[in-house]
Coordinates of C-alpha atoms and ligand atoms in Angstrom, one line a residue:
M1 CA 5.5 3.3 -2.6
E2 CA 4.0 3.2 -6.0
G3 CA 6.0 4.9 -8.8
D4 CA 3.3 7.4 -9.6
G5 CA 2.9 8.1 -6.0
I6 CA 6.6 9.0 -5.8
K7 CA 6.1 11.3 -8.7
V8 CA 3.5 13.3 -6.8
A9 CA 5.6 13.5 -3.7
K10 CA 8.7 14.6 -5.7
L11 CA 6.7 17.1 -7.7
G12 CA 5.4 18.4 -4.4
E13 CA 8.9 18.9 -3.1
K14 CA 10.4 20.4 -6.2
E15 CA 7.9 22.3 -8.2
Y16 CA 5.3 22.9 -5.5
K17 CA 7.4 23.6 -2.6
E18 CA 5.0 26.3 -1.5
C19 CA 2.2 23.8 -1.2
E20 CA 4.2 21.3 0.7
D21 CA 5.1 23.5 3.6
Q22 CA 1.9 23.4 5.5
V23 CA 0.2 20.0 5.6
S24 CA -2.9 20.4 7.8
H25 CA -5.2 17.5 7.1
L26 CA -4.8 13.9 6.3
A27 CA -7.0 10.9 5.6
L28 CA -5.9 7.3 5.2
D29 CA -7.8 4.3 3.7
I30 CA -6.1 1.1 4.6
G31 CA -7.4 -1.5 2.2
G32 CA -6.8 -5.2 1.7
S33 CA -4.2 -4.5 -1.0
L34 CA -3.4 -0.8 -0.9
I35 CA -3.1 2.1 1.6
K36 CA -4.4 5.3 0.1
I37 CA -3.6 8.7 1.5
V38 CA -5.2 12.1 0.8
Y39 CA -3.7 15.1 2.4
F40 CA -4.2 18.9 2.1
S41 CA -1.3 21.3 1.9
S42 CA -1.9 25.0 2.0
S43 CA -0.1 27.2 -0.5
S44 CA 1.5 30.5 0.5
S45 CA 1.2 31.6 -3.1
C46 CA -2.0 32.0 -5.0
S47 CA -3.1 31.3 -8.6
S48 CA -3.2 34.1 -11.1
D49 CA -6.9 33.8 -11.3
D50 CA -7.3 34.4 -7.7
Q51 CA -4.8 37.3 -7.8
K52 CA -7.0 38.8 -10.5
H53 CA -9.9 38.6 -8.2
G54 CA -7.8 40.3 -5.5
I55 CA -9.3 38.2 -2.7
L56 CA -6.3 36.3 -1.5
K57 CA -3.6 37.4 0.9
D58 CA -0.9 34.9 1.8
G59 CA -3.2 32.1 0.6
I60 CA -5.9 33.3 2.9
D61 CA -9.2 34.5 1.5
T62 CA -10.8 37.1 3.6
S63 CA -13.9 37.4 1.4
S64 CA -16.1 34.9 3.3
G65 CA -17.7 37.7 5.2
N66 CA -17.5 35.7 8.4
L67 CA -14.8 36.8 10.7
N68 CA -14.7 33.5 12.5
Y69 CA -13.5 31.7 9.4
K70 CA -10.9 32.1 6.8
F71 CA -10.3 30.3 3.5
V72 CA -7.0 28.6 2.9
T73 CA -6.1 27.7 -0.6
G74 CA -4.1 24.7 -1.4
R75 CA -4.1 21.2 -2.9
L76 CA -5.3 17.8 -2.1
H77 CA -2.6 15.3 -2.8
F78 CA -3.1 11.6 -3.5
V79 CA -0.6 8.9 -2.7
K80 CA -0.8 5.1 -2.4
F81 CA 1.3 2.3 -0.9
E82 CA 1.0 -1.5 -0.9
T83 CA -0.6 -2.5 2.4
S84 CA 2.2 -5.1 2.9
K85 CA 4.7 -2.2 2.8
I86 CA 3.1 -0.2 5.6
S87 CA 6.5 0.8 7.0
E88 CA 7.2 2.7 3.8
C89 CA 3.9 4.5 4.3
I90 CA 4.8 5.4 7.8
K91 CA 8.2 6.7 6.7
F92 CA 6.4 8.8 4.0
I93 CA 4.0 10.3 6.5
S94 CA 6.9 11.0 8.8
S95 CA 9.0 12.6 6.1
K96 CA 6.3 14.9 5.1
S97 CA 5.5 15.7 8.7
L98 CA 2.0 14.7 7.9
H99 CA 1.7 13.2 11.4
H100 CA 2.1 16.6 12.9
Y101 CA -1.2 17.8 11.6
G102 CA -3.4 19.4 14.2
D103 CA -0.8 19.0 16.9
Q104 CA -0.9 21.3 19.8
D105 CA 2.3 20.3 21.5
D106 CA 5.8 20.3 20.2
E107 CA 7.1 16.8 19.9
D108 CA 10.5 15.4 20.0
P109 CA 11.6 15.0 16.3
A110 CA 14.2 12.4 17.3
S111 CA 11.6 9.9 18.4
D112 CA 9.8 9.4 15.1
K113 CA 8.3 6.0 16.1
S114 CA 6.5 7.2 19.1
I115 CA 5.3 10.3 17.3
I116 CA 3.7 8.1 14.7
K117 CA 2.3 5.8 17.3
V118 CA 0.8 8.7 19.3
N119 CA -0.7 10.2 16.3
F120 CA -2.1 7.0 14.8
S121 CA -3.7 6.3 18.1
R122 CA -5.7 9.5 17.6
L123 CA -7.0 8.3 14.2
D124 CA -10.7 8.4 13.9
K125 CA -12.3 5.4 12.2
V126 CA -15.0 6.1 9.7
D127 CA -17.4 3.8 7.9
E128 CA -16.0 2.5 4.7
M129 CA -19.2 2.5 2.6
S130 CA -20.2 6.0 3.6
C131 CA -16.7 7.2 2.8
L132 CA -16.8 5.6 -0.6
V133 CA -20.1 7.4 -1.3
A134 CA -18.9 10.7 0.1
G135 CA -15.8 10.5 -2.0
A136 CA -17.7 9.7 -5.2
N137 CA -20.3 12.4 -4.6
F138 CA -17.6 15.0 -3.9
L139 CA -15.7 14.1 -7.1
L140 CA -18.8 14.1 -9.2
K141 CA -20.1 17.4 -8.0
A142 CA -16.9 19.4 -7.4
V143 CA -14.3 18.3 -9.9
Q144 CA -14.7 19.1 -13.6
R145 CA -13.8 16.4 -16.1
E146 CA -13.8 13.7 -13.4
A147 CA -16.1 11.1 -14.9
F148 CA -15.7 9.7 -18.4
T149 CA -17.0 6.9 -20.6
Y150 CA -14.6 4.6 -22.4
M151 CA -15.6 2.4 -25.3
N152 CA -13.9 1.2 -28.4
G153 CA -10.8 3.2 -27.6
Q154 CA -12.8 6.5 -27.2
K155 CA -12.6 8.4 -24.0
E156 CA -15.4 11.0 -23.5
Y157 CA -15.7 13.2 -20.4
V158 CA -19.2 13.5 -19.0
Q159 CA -20.3 16.5 -16.9
I160 CA -23.4 15.6 -14.9
A161 CA -25.7 18.3 -13.5
H162 CA -26.0 18.1 -9.7
E163 CA -29.8 17.8 -9.9
D164 CA -29.4 14.9 -12.3
L165 CA -26.8 12.9 -10.4
Y166 CA -29.0 10.5 -8.3
P167 CA -29.7 7.7 -8.3
Y168 CA -26.6 5.9 -9.5
L169 CA -24.8 2.6 -8.9
L170 CA -21.3 2.9 -7.5
V171 CA -19.2 -0.2 -8.1
N172 CA -16.0 -0.1 -6.1
V173 CA -13.5 -2.7 -7.5
G174 CA -10.9 -3.1 -4.8
S175 CA -9.6 -6.4 -3.6
G176 CA -13.3 -7.4 -3.4
V177 CA -16.2 -5.6 -5.1
S178 CA -18.9 -3.5 -3.4
M179 CA -22.0 -2.4 -5.3
I180 CA -23.8 0.6 -3.7
K181 CA -27.0 2.3 -4.8
V182 CA -26.5 6.0 -4.2
D183 CA -29.6 8.1 -3.8
G184 CA -28.2 11.3 -2.4
D185 CA -25.6 12.8 0.0
N186 CA -25.2 10.1 2.6
E187 CA -28.2 8.2 1.3
F188 CA -27.2 4.8 0.0
E189 CA -27.5 1.1 0.3
R190 CA -24.9 -1.6 -0.4
V191 CA -27.0 -3.8 -2.7
S192 CA -24.5 -6.4 -3.8
G193 CA -20.9 -7.4 -3.9
T194 CA -18.6 -10.1 -5.1
S195 CA -15.4 -11.6 -3.8
V196 CA -14.2 -12.0 -7.4
G197 CA -12.4 -8.7 -7.8
G198 CA -9.0 -7.0 -8.0
G199 CA -7.5 -9.3 -5.4
T200 CA -8.6 -12.3 -7.5
F201 CA -7.0 -10.9 -10.6
W202 CA -3.8 -10.1 -8.9
G203 CA -3.7 -13.2 -6.8
L204 CA -4.5 -15.7 -9.6
G205 CA -2.3 -13.7 -12.0
K206 CA 0.6 -13.9 -9.6
L207 CA 0.3 -17.7 -9.3
L208 CA -0.2 -18.3 -13.0
T209 CA 2.3 -15.9 -14.5
K210 CA 5.0 -15.5 -11.8
C211 CA 4.6 -11.7 -12.3
K212 CA 6.2 -9.8 -9.5
S213 CA 4.0 -6.7 -9.6
F214 CA 0.5 -5.7 -10.4
D215 CA 1.7 -3.3 -13.1
E216 CA 3.8 -6.0 -14.7
L217 CA 0.7 -8.3 -14.9
L218 CA -1.4 -5.5 -16.4
E219 CA 1.3 -4.7 -18.9
L220 CA 1.5 -8.4 -19.8
S221 CA -2.2 -8.6 -20.3
H222 CA -1.9 -5.7 -22.7
Q223 CA 0.2 -7.8 -25.0
G224 CA -1.8 -11.0 -24.8
N225 CA -4.5 -12.6 -26.8
N226 CA -7.4 -14.2 -24.9
R227 CA -8.6 -16.3 -27.8
V228 CA -5.6 -18.6 -27.3
I229 CA -7.1 -19.9 -24.0
D230 CA -10.7 -18.8 -23.9
M231 CA -13.2 -21.0 -25.7
L232 CA -15.2 -18.9 -28.1
V233 CA -18.7 -19.4 -29.5
G234 CA -17.1 -20.0 -32.9
D235 CA -14.9 -22.8 -31.4
I236 CA -18.1 -24.6 -30.5
Y237 CA -20.2 -23.7 -33.5
G238 CA -17.8 -24.5 -36.3
G239 CA -16.6 -20.9 -36.7
T240 CA -20.0 -19.4 -37.0
D241 CA -22.2 -17.1 -34.9
Y242 CA -25.1 -18.4 -32.8
S243 CA -27.2 -15.5 -34.0
K244 CA -30.5 -17.0 -32.8
I245 CA -29.5 -16.2 -29.2
G246 CA -27.5 -13.1 -30.1
L247 CA -24.0 -14.5 -29.8
T248 CA -21.3 -13.7 -32.3
S249 CA -18.6 -16.3 -33.1
T250 CA -16.1 -14.2 -31.2
T251 CA -18.1 -14.0 -27.9
I252 CA -16.3 -15.9 -25.1
A253 CA -18.3 -19.1 -24.5
S254 CA -16.1 -20.3 -21.7
S255 CA -13.2 -18.4 -20.0
F256 CA -10.1 -20.6 -20.0
G257 CA -12.2 -23.3 -21.7
K258 CA -9.6 -24.2 -24.3
A259 CA -7.2 -25.3 -21.6
V260 CA -9.5 -28.3 -20.9
S261 CA -9.1 -30.0 -24.3
E262 CA -5.7 -28.9 -25.3
N263 CA -3.7 -31.0 -22.9
K264 CA -1.0 -28.4 -22.5
E265 CA 0.9 -27.6 -19.4
L266 CA 0.7 -24.0 -17.9
E267 CA 4.3 -23.4 -19.1
E268 CA 3.2 -24.0 -22.7
Y269 CA 0.9 -21.0 -22.7
R270 CA 2.3 -17.5 -23.0
A271 CA 2.0 -15.6 -19.8
E272 CA 0.7 -12.7 -21.8
D273 CA -2.3 -14.7 -23.0
V274 CA -3.1 -16.1 -19.5
A275 CA -3.0 -12.6 -18.1
R276 CA -5.3 -11.3 -20.9
S277 CA -7.9 -14.1 -20.4
L278 CA -7.8 -13.5 -16.6
L279 CA -8.4 -9.8 -17.0
R280 CA -11.1 -10.3 -19.5
M281 CA -12.9 -12.9 -17.2
I282 CA -12.8 -10.7 -14.1
S283 CA -13.8 -7.5 -15.9
N284 CA -16.6 -9.2 -17.8
N285 CA -18.0 -10.7 -14.6
I286 CA -17.9 -7.4 -12.7
G287 CA -19.5 -5.6 -15.7
Q288 CA -22.3 -8.2 -15.8
I289 CA -23.1 -8.3 -12.1
A290 CA -23.0 -4.5 -12.1
Y291 CA -25.4 -4.4 -15.0
L292 CA -27.8 -6.9 -13.3
N293 CA -27.9 -4.7 -10.2
A294 CA -28.5 -1.6 -12.2
L295 CA -31.4 -3.4 -13.9
R296 CA -32.7 -4.5 -10.5
F297 CA -33.1 -0.9 -9.4
G298 CA -33.7 0.8 -12.7
L299 CA -30.4 2.7 -12.6
K300 CA -29.0 4.1 -15.8
R301 CA -25.5 5.1 -14.7
I302 CA -22.9 2.9 -13.2
F303 CA -19.7 4.5 -11.9
F304 CA -16.7 2.2 -11.5
G305 CA -14.1 3.0 -8.9
G306 CA -11.3 1.2 -7.0
F307 CA -7.7 0.6 -8.0
F308 CA -8.4 -2.5 -10.0
I309 CA -9.4 -0.2 -12.9
R310 CA -6.1 1.7 -12.9
G311 CA -7.3 3.7 -15.9
H312 CA -6.5 0.6 -18.0
E313 CA -8.0 0.8 -21.4
Y314 CA -8.6 -2.8 -21.9
T315 CA -10.3 -3.2 -18.5
M316 CA -12.5 -0.2 -19.0
D317 CA -13.3 -1.3 -22.6
T318 CA -14.3 -4.8 -21.4
I319 CA -16.5 -3.5 -18.6
S320 CA -18.2 -0.9 -20.9
V321 CA -18.8 -3.4 -23.7
G322 CA -20.3 -5.8 -21.2
V323 CA -22.6 -3.2 -19.7
H324 CA -23.6 -1.9 -23.2
F325 CA -24.2 -5.4 -24.5
W326 CA -26.3 -6.7 -21.6
S327 CA -28.3 -3.5 -21.2
K328 CA -28.8 -3.1 -25.0
G329 CA -27.3 0.3 -24.7
E330 CA -29.7 1.4 -21.9
A331 CA -27.1 1.7 -19.1
K332 CA -23.7 3.4 -19.2
A333 CA -20.4 2.5 -17.6
L334 CA -18.6 5.5 -16.3
F335 CA -15.1 5.8 -14.8
L336 CA -13.5 8.2 -12.5
R337 CA -10.1 9.8 -12.7
H338 CA -9.5 9.5 -9.0
E339 CA -10.9 6.0 -9.0
G340 CA -8.8 4.6 -6.2
F341 CA -9.2 7.4 -3.7
L342 CA -12.9 7.4 -3.1
G343 CA -12.7 6.0 0.4
A344 CA -9.8 8.3 1.4
L345 CA -11.5 11.3 0.0
G346 CA -14.7 10.5 1.8
A347 CA -12.7 10.1 5.0
F348 CA -11.1 13.4 4.4
R349 CA -14.5 15.1 4.0
N350 CA -15.5 13.6 7.4
Y351 CA -13.5 16.3 9.1
E352 CA -16.6 18.4 8.6
K353 CA -18.8 16.1 10.6
N354 CA -16.9 14.6 13.4
G355 CA -15.8 17.8 15.1
F356 CA -12.3 16.6 16.1
T357 CA -10.9 19.6 14.5
D358 CA -12.2 23.1 14.0
V359 CA -12.3 22.7 10.3
T360 CA -15.0 22.8 7.7
H361 CA -14.4 22.6 4.0
E362 CA -15.7 24.7 1.2
F363 CA -14.6 23.1 -2.0
M364 CA -14.6 24.3 -5.5
E365 CA -18.3 23.6 -6.2
Q366 CA -19.2 26.7 -4.3
H367 CA -16.5 28.7 -6.1
S368 CA -16.5 27.2 -9.6
S369 CA -16.5 30.7 -11.2
K370 CA -13.1 31.5 -9.8
A371 CA -11.4 28.4 -8.5
K372 CA -10.6 25.8 -11.1
S373 CA -9.7 22.2 -10.8
S374 CA -6.1 21.8 -11.5
F375 CA -3.8 18.8 -11.6
C376 CA -0.1 18.2 -10.9
T377 CA 1.5 16.2 -13.7
G378 CA 5.0 15.7 -14.9
D379 CA 4.7 18.8 -16.9
G380 CA 3.9 21.0 -14.0
L381 CA 0.6 22.5 -13.0
Q382 CA -1.9 22.4 -15.8
S383 CA -5.4 23.2 -16.3
S384 CA -7.5 20.0 -16.1
T385 CA -8.5 20.6 -19.7
H386 CA -5.1 19.5 -20.8
A387 CA -4.1 17.2 -18.1
D388 CA -4.2 13.5 -18.6
V389 CA -3.9 12.3 -15.0
K390 CA -4.8 9.1 -13.4
D391 CA -4.4 8.4 -9.8
N392 CA -1.8 11.0 -9.1
G393 CA -3.7 14.2 -9.8
C394 CA -3.7 16.9 -7.1
I395 CA -6.9 18.9 -6.8
E396 CA -6.7 22.5 -6.1
C397 CA -9.2 23.6 -3.6
R398 CA -10.0 25.9 -0.7
V399 CA -10.5 24.9 2.9
Q400 CA -12.6 26.9 5.3
V401 CA -10.8 27.0 8.6
R402 CA -12.1 28.4 11.9
N403 CA -9.9 31.3 13.1
Ligands
ATP1 N1 0.3 -1.5 -7.2 C1 -0.6 -2.3 -6.9 N2 -0.4 -3.3 -6.0 C2 -1.4 -4.1 -5.7 N3 -2.7 -4.1 -6.3 C3 -2.9 -3.1 -7.2 C4 -1.9 -2.2 -7.5 N4 -2.5 -1.3 -8.4 C5 -3.7 -1.7 -8.6 N5 -4.0 -2.8 -7.9 C6 -5.3 -3.5 -7.9 O1 -6.1 -2.8 -7.0 C7 -6.7 -3.7 -6.1 C8 -7.0 -3.0 -4.8 O2 -7.8 -1.9 -5.0 P1 -8.2 -0.8 -3.8 O3 -7.0 -0.2 -3.2 O4 -9.2 0.1 -4.4 O5 -8.9 -1.8 -2.8 P2 -8.6 -2.2 -1.3 O6 -9.0 -1.0 -0.5 O7 -7.2 -2.6 -1.2 O8 -9.6 -3.4 -1.2 P3 -10.9 -3.6 -0.3 O9 -11.7 -2.4 -0.5 O10 -11.5 -4.8 -0.9 O11 -10.3 -3.8 1.1 C9 -5.8 -4.9 -6.0 O12 -6.5 -6.0 -5.7 C10 -5.3 -4.9 -7.5 O13 -6.2 -5.6 -8.3
PAU2 C1 -15.1 -6.6 2.4 C2 -15.0 -5.3 1.6 C3 -16.1 -4.4 1.8 C4 -13.7 -4.6 2.2 O1 -13.4 -3.4 1.5 C5 -14.7 -5.6 0.1 O2 -13.6 -6.3 0.0 C6 -15.9 -6.3 -0.5 O3 -16.9 -5.7 -0.8 N1 -15.8 -7.6 -0.8 C7 -16.8 -8.4 -1.4 C8 -17.6 -9.2 -0.4 C9 -18.9 -9.8 -0.9 O4 -19.9 -9.0 -1.0 O5 -18.9 -10.9 -1.3

């Protein structure tokens, strides 16, 4: 399991014991590289805000006015595993009793394997693209301070009014890249994609640098200098800009282009510089294709999701600068705090539609006056205003459950 994933799970056990005890819903997104899990655990305690409103009793809100339903307060948790380590994922699900969700019958706790198998066979498959869109729409509408811009080292949160949200371009950078024009709730079209994505960065990076983990490769890239290997406009134009066509001397003319003429072996380059050039090449390319698709449909906002981003400053900066440069400032690149969990979140929301449980959800958007988005971090539960979370933020929410 990923380090930050473990943190969430451990926090859940230690500091949020009360929200771990009743896991009722779970959604899985099994991707080419990573498995993402979103699960809901109800809390028996309630927030001070809710106590002030006096509407909660044992975590159950009786104020809905409909006797057939009750609201259960709790948290959405986010965990990820490498797809190649699926057995760890199964162990985690088992350890959290996540596989018991919705069970009617008591099962033999000694036969873990068969329990998992039985429950996995009950999994409902849902469409990947519609889940990505549902996940993004949910985050953008319900969670405050979810979307942000990142350019020249500056992070700025953007709150978008519901009526102003559509249309937008969703670019999900997973192993491969999907580009989806989103026009409304469940109204979308996958307009483009590219196989040059996160899997390409990690795959090529692994071969070229001998890094053992994605995080190691990302960390290396942080310390590198792409100019050592990339051929710049200045390298071709005697150190000067090519201003007639709008290219500065530091613009990359050809990614990895210097390696052609230098006659050096791979070992003679620093792994840091190789990683940096690779990250720059992939991020630039994604930013450019995204911009071209935004231009194709006249879209001003491009949201980037998927675990390739990893909240990494240099990745976001490269994509943002690319979008800004090509669109002459007309289009904006935006990033999401729960970037990697769009599909899993969308699958989670599918509980509402597919009727395999008696559950509907009422998330914070309907209760924004009293229920706030909160996040679990190493410092405990904090208001989202102070939290600096990435992929491990829990979202506090309420779920409407049929009695
Ligand atoms: N710990 C990690 N291990 C492997 N890849 C990681 C890790 N963290 C981030 N990544 C990056 O995230 C990418 C996978 O992202 P994501 O989980 O969103 O997509 P996926 O669902 O696996 O892919 P796809 O949607 O194409 O099937 C990897 O290709 C890699 O670039
Ligand atoms: C195949 C999927 C949708 C699987 O998530 C993704 O990896 C992707 O969008 N790849 C790019 C495929 C292409 O459009 O060339």
